[in-house]
XYZ file of C-alpha atoms in Angstrom:
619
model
C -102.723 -10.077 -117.600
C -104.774 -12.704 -115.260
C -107.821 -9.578 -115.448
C -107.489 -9.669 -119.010
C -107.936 -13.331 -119.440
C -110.671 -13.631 -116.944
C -112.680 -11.227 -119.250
C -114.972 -13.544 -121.062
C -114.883 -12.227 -124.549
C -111.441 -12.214 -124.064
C -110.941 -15.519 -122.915
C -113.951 -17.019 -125.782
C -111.889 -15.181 -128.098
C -108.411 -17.098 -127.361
C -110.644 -20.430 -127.644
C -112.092 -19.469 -130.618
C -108.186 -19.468 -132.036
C -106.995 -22.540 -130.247
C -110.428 -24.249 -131.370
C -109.601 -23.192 -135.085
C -105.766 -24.203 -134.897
C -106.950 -27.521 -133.364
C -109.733 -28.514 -135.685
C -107.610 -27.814 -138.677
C -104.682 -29.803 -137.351
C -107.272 -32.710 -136.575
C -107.943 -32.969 -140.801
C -104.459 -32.274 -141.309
C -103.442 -35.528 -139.161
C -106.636 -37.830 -140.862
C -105.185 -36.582 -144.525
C -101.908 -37.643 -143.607
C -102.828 -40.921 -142.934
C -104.660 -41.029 -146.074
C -102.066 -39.818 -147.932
C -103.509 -36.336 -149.125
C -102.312 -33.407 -149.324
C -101.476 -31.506 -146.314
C -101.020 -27.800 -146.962
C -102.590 -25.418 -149.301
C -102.370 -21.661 -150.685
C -103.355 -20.475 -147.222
C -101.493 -22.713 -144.854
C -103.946 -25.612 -144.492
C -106.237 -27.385 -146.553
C -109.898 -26.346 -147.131
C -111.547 -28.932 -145.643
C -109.080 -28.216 -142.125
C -109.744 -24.436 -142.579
C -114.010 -25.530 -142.463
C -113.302 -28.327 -139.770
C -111.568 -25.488 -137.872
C -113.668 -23.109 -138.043
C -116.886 -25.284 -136.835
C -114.514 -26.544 -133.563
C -113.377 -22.941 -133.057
C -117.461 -21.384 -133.138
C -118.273 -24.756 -130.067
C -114.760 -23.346 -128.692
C -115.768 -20.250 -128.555
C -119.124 -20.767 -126.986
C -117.799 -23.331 -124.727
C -114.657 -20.850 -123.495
C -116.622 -17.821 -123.149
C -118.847 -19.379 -120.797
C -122.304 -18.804 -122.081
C -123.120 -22.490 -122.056
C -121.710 -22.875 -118.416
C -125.196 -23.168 -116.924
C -126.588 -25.829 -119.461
C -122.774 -27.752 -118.180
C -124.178 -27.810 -114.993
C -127.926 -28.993 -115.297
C -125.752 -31.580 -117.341
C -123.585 -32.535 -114.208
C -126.499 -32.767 -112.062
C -125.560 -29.322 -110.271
C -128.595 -26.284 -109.387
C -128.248 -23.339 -111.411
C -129.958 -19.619 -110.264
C -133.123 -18.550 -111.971
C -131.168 -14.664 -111.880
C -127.468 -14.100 -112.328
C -125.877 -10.932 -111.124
C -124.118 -9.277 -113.863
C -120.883 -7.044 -113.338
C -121.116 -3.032 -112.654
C -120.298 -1.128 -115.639
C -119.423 -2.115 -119.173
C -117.953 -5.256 -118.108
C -121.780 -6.794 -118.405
C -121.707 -6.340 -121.895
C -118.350 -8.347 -122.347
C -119.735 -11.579 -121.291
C -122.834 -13.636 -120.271
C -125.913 -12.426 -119.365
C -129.561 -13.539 -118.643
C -131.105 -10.072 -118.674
C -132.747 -9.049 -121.588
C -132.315 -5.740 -121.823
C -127.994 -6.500 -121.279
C -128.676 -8.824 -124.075
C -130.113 -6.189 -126.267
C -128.119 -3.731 -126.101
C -125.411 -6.663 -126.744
C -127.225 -7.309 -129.888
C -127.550 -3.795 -130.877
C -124.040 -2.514 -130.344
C -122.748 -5.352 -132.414
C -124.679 -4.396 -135.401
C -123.424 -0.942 -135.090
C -119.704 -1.930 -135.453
C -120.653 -4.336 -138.187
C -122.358 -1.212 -139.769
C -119.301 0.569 -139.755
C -117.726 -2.356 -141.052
C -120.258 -2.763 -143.965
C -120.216 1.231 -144.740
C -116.237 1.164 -144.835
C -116.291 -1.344 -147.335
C -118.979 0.262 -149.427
C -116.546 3.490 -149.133
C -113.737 2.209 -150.628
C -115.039 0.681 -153.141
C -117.724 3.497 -154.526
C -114.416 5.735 -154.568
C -112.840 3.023 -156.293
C -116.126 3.646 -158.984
C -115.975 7.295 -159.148
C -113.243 7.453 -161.878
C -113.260 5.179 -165.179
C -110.625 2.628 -165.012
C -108.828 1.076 -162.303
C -107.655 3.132 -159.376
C -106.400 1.125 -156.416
C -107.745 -2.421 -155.873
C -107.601 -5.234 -157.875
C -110.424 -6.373 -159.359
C -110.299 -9.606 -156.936
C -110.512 -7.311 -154.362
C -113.435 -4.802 -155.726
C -115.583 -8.496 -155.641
C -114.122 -9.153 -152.396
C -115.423 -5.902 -150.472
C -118.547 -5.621 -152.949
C -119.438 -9.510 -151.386
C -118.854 -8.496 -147.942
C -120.352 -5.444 -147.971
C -124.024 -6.633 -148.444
C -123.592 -9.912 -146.235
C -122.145 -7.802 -143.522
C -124.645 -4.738 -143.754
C -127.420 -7.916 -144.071
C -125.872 -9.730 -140.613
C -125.869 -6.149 -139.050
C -129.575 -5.471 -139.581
C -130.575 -9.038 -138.615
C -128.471 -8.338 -134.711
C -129.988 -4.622 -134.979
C -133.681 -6.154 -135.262
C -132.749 -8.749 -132.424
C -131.593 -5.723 -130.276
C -134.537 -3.817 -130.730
C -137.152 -7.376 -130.330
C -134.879 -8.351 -127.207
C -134.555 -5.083 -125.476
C -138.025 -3.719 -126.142
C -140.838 -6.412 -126.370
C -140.628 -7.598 -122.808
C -141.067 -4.351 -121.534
C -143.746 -3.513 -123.821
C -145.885 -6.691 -123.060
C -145.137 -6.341 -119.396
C -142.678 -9.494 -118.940
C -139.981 -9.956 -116.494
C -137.461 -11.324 -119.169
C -137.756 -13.433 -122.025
C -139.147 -16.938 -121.883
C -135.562 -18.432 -122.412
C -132.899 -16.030 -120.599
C -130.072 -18.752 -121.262
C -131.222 -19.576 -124.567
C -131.498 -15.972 -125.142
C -127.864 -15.309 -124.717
C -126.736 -18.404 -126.620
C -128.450 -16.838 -129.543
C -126.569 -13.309 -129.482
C -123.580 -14.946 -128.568
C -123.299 -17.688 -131.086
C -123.231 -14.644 -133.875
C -120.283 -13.373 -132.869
C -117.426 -16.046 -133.944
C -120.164 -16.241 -137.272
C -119.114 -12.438 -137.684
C -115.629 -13.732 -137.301
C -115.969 -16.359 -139.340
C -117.579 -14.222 -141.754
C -114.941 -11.252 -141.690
C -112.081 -14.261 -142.072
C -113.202 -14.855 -145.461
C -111.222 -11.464 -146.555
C -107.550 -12.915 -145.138
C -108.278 -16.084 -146.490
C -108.476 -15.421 -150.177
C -111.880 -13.709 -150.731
C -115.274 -13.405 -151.985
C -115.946 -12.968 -155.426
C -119.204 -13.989 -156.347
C -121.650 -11.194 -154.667
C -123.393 -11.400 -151.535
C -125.428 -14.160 -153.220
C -122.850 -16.149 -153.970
C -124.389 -18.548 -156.773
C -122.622 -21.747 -158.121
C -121.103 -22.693 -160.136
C -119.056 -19.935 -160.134
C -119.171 -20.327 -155.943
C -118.863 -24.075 -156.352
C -115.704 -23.895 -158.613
C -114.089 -20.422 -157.311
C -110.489 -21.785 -156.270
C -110.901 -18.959 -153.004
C -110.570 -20.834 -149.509
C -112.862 -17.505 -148.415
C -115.907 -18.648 -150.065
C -116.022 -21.724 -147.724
C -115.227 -18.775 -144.520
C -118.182 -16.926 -145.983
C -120.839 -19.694 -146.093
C -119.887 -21.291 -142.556
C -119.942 -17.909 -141.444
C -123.822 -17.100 -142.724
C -124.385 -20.694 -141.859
C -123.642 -20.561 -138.428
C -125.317 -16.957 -138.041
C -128.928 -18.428 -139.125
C -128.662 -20.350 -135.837
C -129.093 -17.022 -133.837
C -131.760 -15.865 -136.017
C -134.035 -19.403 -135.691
C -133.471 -19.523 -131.885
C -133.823 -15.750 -131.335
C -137.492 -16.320 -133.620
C -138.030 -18.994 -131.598
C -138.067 -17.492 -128.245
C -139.482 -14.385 -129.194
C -142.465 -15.959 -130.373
C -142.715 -17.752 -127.261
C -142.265 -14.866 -124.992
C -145.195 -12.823 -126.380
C -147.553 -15.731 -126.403
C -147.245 -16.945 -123.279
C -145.824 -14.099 -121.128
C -148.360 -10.876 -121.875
C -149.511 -8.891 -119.090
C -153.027 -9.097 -117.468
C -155.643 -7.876 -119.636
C -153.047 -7.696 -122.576
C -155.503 -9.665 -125.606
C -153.795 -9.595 -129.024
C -155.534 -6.451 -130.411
C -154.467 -4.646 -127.395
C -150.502 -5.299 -128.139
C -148.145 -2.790 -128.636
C -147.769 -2.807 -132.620
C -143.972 -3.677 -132.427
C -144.576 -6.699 -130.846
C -146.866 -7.799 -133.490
C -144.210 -6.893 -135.900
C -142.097 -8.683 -134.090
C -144.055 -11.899 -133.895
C -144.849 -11.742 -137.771
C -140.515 -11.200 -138.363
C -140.112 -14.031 -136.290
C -142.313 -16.912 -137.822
C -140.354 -15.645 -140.974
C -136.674 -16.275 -139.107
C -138.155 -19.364 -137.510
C -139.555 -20.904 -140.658
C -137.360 -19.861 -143.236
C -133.794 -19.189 -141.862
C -133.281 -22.737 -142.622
C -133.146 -22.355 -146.117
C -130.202 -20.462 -146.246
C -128.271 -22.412 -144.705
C -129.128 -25.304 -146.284
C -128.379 -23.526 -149.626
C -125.295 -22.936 -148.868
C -124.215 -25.874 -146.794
C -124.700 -27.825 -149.797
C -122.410 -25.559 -151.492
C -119.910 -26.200 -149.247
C -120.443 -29.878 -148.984
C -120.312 -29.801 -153.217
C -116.463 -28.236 -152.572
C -115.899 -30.476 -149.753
C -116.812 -34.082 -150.972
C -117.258 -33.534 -154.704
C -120.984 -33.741 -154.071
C -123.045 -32.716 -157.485
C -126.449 -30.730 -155.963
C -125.805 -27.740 -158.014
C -123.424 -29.235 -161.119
C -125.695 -30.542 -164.063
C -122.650 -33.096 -165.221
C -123.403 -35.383 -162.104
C -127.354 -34.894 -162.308
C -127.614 -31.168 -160.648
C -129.485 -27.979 -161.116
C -128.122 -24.501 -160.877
C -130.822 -23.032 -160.492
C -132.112 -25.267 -157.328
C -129.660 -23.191 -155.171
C -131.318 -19.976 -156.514
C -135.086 -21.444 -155.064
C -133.686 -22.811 -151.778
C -131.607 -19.197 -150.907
C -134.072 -16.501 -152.258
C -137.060 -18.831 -150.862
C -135.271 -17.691 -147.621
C -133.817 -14.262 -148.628
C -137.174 -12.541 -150.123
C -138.860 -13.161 -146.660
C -135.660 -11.650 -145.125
C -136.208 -8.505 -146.366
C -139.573 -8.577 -144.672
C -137.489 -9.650 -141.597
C -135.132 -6.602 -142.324
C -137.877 -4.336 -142.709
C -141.121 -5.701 -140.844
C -139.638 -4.573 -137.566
C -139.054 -0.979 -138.718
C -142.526 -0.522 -139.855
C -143.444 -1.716 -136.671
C -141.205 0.943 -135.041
C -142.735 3.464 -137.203
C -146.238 2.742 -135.969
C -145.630 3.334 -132.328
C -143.920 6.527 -132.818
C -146.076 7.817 -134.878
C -148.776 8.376 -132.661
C -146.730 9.706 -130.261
C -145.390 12.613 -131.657
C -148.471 12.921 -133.963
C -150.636 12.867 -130.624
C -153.674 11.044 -131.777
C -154.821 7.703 -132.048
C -152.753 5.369 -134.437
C -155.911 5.097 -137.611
C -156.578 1.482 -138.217
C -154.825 -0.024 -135.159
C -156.633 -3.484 -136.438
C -155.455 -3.032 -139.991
C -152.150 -2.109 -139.422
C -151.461 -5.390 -136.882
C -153.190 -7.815 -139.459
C -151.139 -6.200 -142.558
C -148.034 -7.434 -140.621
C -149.079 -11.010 -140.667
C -150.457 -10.753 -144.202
C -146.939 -9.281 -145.208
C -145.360 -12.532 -143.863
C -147.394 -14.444 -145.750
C -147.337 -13.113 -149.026
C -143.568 -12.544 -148.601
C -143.415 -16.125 -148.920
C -144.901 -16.435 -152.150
C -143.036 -13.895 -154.263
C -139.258 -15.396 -154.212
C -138.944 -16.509 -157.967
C -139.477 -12.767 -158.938
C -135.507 -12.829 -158.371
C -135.379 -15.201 -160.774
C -137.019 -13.830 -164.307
C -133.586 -14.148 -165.607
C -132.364 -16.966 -164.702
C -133.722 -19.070 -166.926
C -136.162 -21.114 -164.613
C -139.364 -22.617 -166.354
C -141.210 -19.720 -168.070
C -144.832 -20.874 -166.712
C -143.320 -19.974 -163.323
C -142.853 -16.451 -164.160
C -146.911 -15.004 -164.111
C -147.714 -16.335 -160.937
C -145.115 -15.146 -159.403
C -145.259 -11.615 -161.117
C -149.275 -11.531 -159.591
C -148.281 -12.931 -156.166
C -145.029 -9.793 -155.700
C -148.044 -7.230 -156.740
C -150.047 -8.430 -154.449
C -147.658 -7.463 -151.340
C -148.265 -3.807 -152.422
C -152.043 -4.136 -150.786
C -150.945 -4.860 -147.346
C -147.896 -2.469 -147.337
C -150.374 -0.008 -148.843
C -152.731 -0.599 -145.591
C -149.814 0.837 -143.597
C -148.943 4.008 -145.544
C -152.650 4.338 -145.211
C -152.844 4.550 -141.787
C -149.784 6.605 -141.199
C -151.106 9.351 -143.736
C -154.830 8.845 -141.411
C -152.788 9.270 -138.023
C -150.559 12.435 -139.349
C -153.561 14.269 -140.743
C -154.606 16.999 -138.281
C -151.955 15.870 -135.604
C -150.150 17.897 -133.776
C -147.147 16.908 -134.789
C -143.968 17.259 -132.804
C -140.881 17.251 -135.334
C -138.180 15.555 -132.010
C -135.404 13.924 -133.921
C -136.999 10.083 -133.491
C -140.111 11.789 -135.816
C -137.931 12.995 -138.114
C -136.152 9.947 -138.838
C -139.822 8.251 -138.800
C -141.155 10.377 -141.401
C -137.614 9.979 -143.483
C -138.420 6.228 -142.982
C -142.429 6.457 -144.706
C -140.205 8.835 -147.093
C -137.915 6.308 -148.068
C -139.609 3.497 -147.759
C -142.356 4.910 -150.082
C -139.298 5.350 -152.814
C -138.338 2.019 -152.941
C -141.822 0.900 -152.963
C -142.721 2.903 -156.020
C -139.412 2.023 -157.176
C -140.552 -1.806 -156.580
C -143.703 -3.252 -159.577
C -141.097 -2.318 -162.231
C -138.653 -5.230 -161.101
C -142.091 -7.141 -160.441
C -143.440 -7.646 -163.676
C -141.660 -10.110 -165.722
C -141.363 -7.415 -169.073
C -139.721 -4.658 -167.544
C -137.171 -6.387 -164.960
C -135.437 -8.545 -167.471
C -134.019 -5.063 -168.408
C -133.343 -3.638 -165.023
C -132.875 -6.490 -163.376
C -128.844 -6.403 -163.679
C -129.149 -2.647 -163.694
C -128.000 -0.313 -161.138
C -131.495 0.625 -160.686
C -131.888 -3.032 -158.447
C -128.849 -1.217 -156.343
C -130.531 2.045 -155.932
C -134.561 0.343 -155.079
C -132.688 -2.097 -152.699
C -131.031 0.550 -150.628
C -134.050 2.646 -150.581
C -136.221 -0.468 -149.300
C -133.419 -1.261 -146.814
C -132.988 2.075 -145.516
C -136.461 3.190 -145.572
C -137.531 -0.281 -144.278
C -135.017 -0.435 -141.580
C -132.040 1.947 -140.839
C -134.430 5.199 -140.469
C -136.416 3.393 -138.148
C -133.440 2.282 -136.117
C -132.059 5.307 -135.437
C -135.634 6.647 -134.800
C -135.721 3.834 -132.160
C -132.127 4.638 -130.538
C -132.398 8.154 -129.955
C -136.209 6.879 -128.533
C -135.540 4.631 -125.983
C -132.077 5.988 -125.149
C -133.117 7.696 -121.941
C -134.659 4.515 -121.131
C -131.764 2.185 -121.512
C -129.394 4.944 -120.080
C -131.210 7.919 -118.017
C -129.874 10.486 -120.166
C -131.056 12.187 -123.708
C -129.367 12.344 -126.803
C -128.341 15.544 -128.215
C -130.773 16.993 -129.825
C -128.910 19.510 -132.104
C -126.513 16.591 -133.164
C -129.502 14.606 -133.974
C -130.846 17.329 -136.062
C -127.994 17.253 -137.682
C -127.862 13.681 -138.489
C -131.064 13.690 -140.140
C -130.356 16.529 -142.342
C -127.462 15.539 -143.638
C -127.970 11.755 -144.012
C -131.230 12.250 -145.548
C -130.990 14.669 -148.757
C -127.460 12.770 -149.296
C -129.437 9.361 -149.080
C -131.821 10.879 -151.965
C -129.303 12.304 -154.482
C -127.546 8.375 -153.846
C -130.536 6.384 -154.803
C -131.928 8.697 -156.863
C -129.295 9.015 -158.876
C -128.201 4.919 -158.599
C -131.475 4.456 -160.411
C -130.986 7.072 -162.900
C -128.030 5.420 -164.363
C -129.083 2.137 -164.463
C -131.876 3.226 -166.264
C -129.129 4.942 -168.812
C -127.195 1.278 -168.716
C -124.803 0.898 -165.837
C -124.483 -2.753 -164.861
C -124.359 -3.465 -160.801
C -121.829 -5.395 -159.604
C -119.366 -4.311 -162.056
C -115.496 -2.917 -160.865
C -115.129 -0.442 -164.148
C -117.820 0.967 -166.797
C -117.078 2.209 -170.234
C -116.262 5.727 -170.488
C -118.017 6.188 -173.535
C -121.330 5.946 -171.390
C -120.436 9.054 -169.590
C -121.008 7.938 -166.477
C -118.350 9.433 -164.574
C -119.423 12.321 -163.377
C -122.698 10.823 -161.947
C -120.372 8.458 -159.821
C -118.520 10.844 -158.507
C -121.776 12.674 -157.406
C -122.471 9.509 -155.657
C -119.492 8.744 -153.762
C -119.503 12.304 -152.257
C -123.185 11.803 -151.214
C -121.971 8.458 -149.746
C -118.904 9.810 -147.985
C -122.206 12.360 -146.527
C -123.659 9.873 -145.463
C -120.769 8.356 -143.373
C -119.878 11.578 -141.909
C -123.848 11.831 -140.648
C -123.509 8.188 -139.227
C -119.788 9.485 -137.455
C -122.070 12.305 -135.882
C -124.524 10.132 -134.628
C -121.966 7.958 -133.073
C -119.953 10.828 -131.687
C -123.368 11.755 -129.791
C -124.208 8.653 -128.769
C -120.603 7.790 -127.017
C -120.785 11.579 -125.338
C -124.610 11.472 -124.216
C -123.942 7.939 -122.623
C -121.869 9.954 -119.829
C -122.559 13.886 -120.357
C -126.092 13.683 -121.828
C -128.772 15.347 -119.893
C -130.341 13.237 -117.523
C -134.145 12.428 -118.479
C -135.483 10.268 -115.657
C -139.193 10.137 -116.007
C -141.820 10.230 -119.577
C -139.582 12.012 -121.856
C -142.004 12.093 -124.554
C -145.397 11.598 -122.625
C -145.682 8.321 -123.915
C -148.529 5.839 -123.161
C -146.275 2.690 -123.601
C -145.725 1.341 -119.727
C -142.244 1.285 -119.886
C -142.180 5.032 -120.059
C -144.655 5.071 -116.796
C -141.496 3.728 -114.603
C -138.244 5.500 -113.845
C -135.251 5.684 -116.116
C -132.914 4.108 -116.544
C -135.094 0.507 -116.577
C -135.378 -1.549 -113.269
C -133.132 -4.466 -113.177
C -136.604 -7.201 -113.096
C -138.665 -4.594 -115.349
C -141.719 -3.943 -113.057
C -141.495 -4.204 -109.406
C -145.293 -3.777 -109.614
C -147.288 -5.739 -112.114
C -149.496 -4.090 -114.663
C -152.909 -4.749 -116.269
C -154.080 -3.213 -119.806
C -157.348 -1.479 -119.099
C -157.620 0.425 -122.409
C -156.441 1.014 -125.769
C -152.277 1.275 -126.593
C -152.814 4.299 -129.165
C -155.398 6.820 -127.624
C -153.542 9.775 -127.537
C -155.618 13.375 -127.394
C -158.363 11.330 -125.957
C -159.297 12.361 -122.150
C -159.571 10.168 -119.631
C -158.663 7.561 -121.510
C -155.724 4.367 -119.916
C -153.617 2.271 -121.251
C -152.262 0.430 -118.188
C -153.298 0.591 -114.521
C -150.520 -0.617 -112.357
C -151.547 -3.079 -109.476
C -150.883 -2.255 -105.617
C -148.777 -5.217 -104.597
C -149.746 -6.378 -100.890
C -146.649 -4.634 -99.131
C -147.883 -1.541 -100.657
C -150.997 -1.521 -99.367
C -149.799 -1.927 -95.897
């Protein structure tokens, strides 16, 4: 039992619970004296259950040990620059300053809350394949609808951190990342806000969407609203510190020779994704901390009988949450552009292009959020500007389907699993693009816009954007993280099954919204006829799961009986593929300069990186 405890998610975990208990029981005792009431629907008051929850995320932090070096700078005491980290899986359990531990951290975490997200989105699209009520409530339908997109939205956010964490060091040619400590704050901090977040369900609830809007969040007698905002809140603080040090790392920590238009083109998605979580993450937070402060202390930012506006929450979160889906999907089209070239085996067409339509994507995104707000009865005026400014991300987005159609024409194209979920990604991605100027322009969205046709274009954007690309990235760099492939039939399989299933879901998502079916929505009329459709879509969701169960079953069997793959799997230029497998502990005993061009495949004689003879070498 001693073993047990001494594991330190194990051990953050039991502080995160004594933190909660204690917190709570710290308002209970101040409302006592004030003469308030003590105990509520759910054991303890609100305000203990949000006190609790903030003491038990600094409990948890504090308990797990993640914070034990900054203690000791504190007390005056020497810290190491390099901690040793446990043999085996036992490193991924607690703290550690290696990035690649850290990523892998990051990216395993988003895979469970994946799993998490897709459950819920299971049981309730079976709940919507028959009219009328089956088995939950419709409190509960809200409940797992709400979680469902804030958990699948949390799970891409640690999947992008996995992939910036584990792979932009070693594609810039860095040791680690410039803040190792702060680096492992930032994944670790997100995991009591997953807790805090998955709380809300035992707790009464969500029932106001992933969005959750007042009034109806302000006034919504459910002690899991409150769960659900800390939870989000306290998750932003991962995303603005991971942005943070990413941005840091590349600028300051490139290899020799390494000038910005000879970057790999992930890291300059990754730089653009992170001014966006750096600048903007705030916003959502703020939104909803004063949503929570409005429940709390009777505060009136969003209640028009003391003076507030609605419709002020809607600016502060989307102002956030339209440049998030840049963040969601910026680092996937990043991913998409250093495979391609790869298996395509020729230079990546408009190198230049590509890396500057990143950064103008980032931009832009900034300047389109209102176009999420046609119908909500902001100022009209409002509504042209921001119809031109959304049209206008379609040029720089075009720039990259440009150059991915230049860079497959006339390759030689090798069709490995990683390019075929790349190519499902431009797919996909191109769907809920074209699927994207009719929610743009101000005439047309205020008929879709509370149409099932938003579901369908949203998952197609997501997906396409993002969840291709990632799995296009894992079965990638999985001989480099581990020293062994993936299987390749299973992988086959994957794709082939997720993606025509993925098709007939949008697809047909859009198709009945266009016909009239509301989103959001725990029963439909059955006059509209829809029934049939939905059942077409829940067994091309339940597809979809069992492709995601196959990829999992290969990747827990190919982490010990995969077939070993030590040197360039995939004749890659990229320098951390000119190194053995699995990855050095300190990246690159020998240093490397960039001599050439990142994308010049098919091109003889031609060098990326030129590794430098270190003085014991040359003796």
């Amino acid at each position: 039992m001693k073993r047990f405890f001494s594991i330190p998610l194990v051990r953050g975990l039991v502080w995160f619970v004594v933190g909660l208990l204690a917190g709570a029981a710290i308002v209970t005792g101040i409302r006592a004296v004030m003469g308030l009431e003590l105990f509520g629907t759910r054991g303890f008051t609100e305000p203990a259950w949000v006190f609790g929850g903030f003491v038990a995320t600094l409990s948890f932090l504090a308990g797990h040990g993640v914070m034990s070096d900054w203690f000791k700078v504190w007390r005056g005491e020497e810290v190491s620059e390099h901690h040793e980290d446990p043999e085996g899986w036992l490193k991924y359990l607690g703290p550690s300053l290696d990035h690649k531990v850290i990523g892998i951290q990051y990216t395993i975490t988003a895979l469970l809350l994946l799993v998490v997200g897709g459950v819920f989105a299971l049981i309730f699209r079976t709940e919507l394949a028959f009219e009328g009520m089956q088995f939950l409530s419709m409190d509960q339908y809200n409940t797992l609808m709400s979680l469902h997109g804030m958990v699948m939205i949390v799970s891409i956010l640690l999947g992008i951190a996995g992939l910036m964490n584990y792979l932009v060091p070693l594609l810039i040619g860095a040791q680690d990342m410039a803040f190792p400590r702060l680096n492992a704050f930032s994944y670790w901090i997100a995991v009591p806000a997953a807790i805090l977040l998955l709380m809300s369900m035992p707790l009464g609830g969500v029932e106001t969407g992933w969005t959750g809007y007042p009034p109806l969040s302000a006034s919504l007698n459910k002690l899991g609203q409150q769960m659900f905002f800390l939870g989000v809140f306290v998750a932003g603080w991962s995303s603005i510190l991971g942005g943070l040090n990413l941005i840091v790392t590349v600028v300051r920590m490139c290899a020799k020779g390494m000038v910005a238009f000879r970057m790999p083109m992930f890291a300059w998605a990754s730089i653009a994704t992170s001014l966006i979580s750096l600048t903007a993450t705030q916003l959502i937070g703020l939104s909803f901390q004063l949503v929570m402060f409005q429940r709390l202390f009777g505060m009136g930012f969003f209640d028009p009988a003391k003076g507030g506006n609605p419709v002020l929450f809607q600016h502060l979160f989307w102002f956030y949450s339209h440049p998030a889906v840049y963040v969601f999907i910026l680092p996937g089209l990043g991913i998409i552009s250093e495979l391609l070239p790869v298996f395509a085996r020729k230079p990546l067409f408009g190198y230049r292009w590509i890396a500057m339509s990143s950064l103008g994507i980032a931009l832009v995104g900034f300047l389109v959020w209102a176009h999420h707000m046609f119908t909500s009865g902001m100022n009209e005026y409002l509504r042209v500007p921001f119809m031109y400014s959304t049209l206008l991300v379609a040029v720089p987005t075009g720039v990259k389907f440009f150059s991915w159609v230049g860079t497959i024409w006339r390759g030689k194209l090798q069709t490995s699993t990683p390019m075929l979920f790349v190519l499902g990604g431009i797919v996909v991605f191109l769907m809920g693009g074209l699927s994207g100027p009719p929610n743009a322009t101000v005439s047309t969205d205020l008929h879709l816009h509370d149409t099932y046709w938003i579901v369908g274009h949203f998952h197609d954007t997501m997906f396409g954007g993002f969840v291709f690309p990632f799995f296009a990235a894992l079965y990638f760099w999985f001989p480099k993280a581990t020293g062994r492939r993936m299987n390749e039939k299973l992988g086959q399989l994957h794709f082939w099954l997720m993606t025509p299933s993925f098709f007939v879901l949008t697809l047909g998502m859009m198709r009945i919204g266009l016909l009239g079916m509301r989103r959001r929505i725990a029963d439909y009329d059955p006059a509209l006829g829809f029934e049939m459709s939905h059942i077409v879509l829940t067994i091309a969701a339940f597809l979809i799961a069992l492709s995601v169960l196959i990829f999992l079953i290969n990747l827990v069997q190919s982490i010990r009986n995969g077939e070993v793959a030590t040197g360039n799997v995939w004749n890659s230029r990229s320098p951390e593929w000119q190194v053995p497998s699995p990855m050095p502990a300190h990246n690159y005993d020998q240093p490397f300069e960039v001599v050439g061009e990142p994308y010049d495949y098919g091109l003889a004689g031609s060098k990326y990186v030129e590794f430098i003879a270190s003085a014991k070498s040359k003796h």
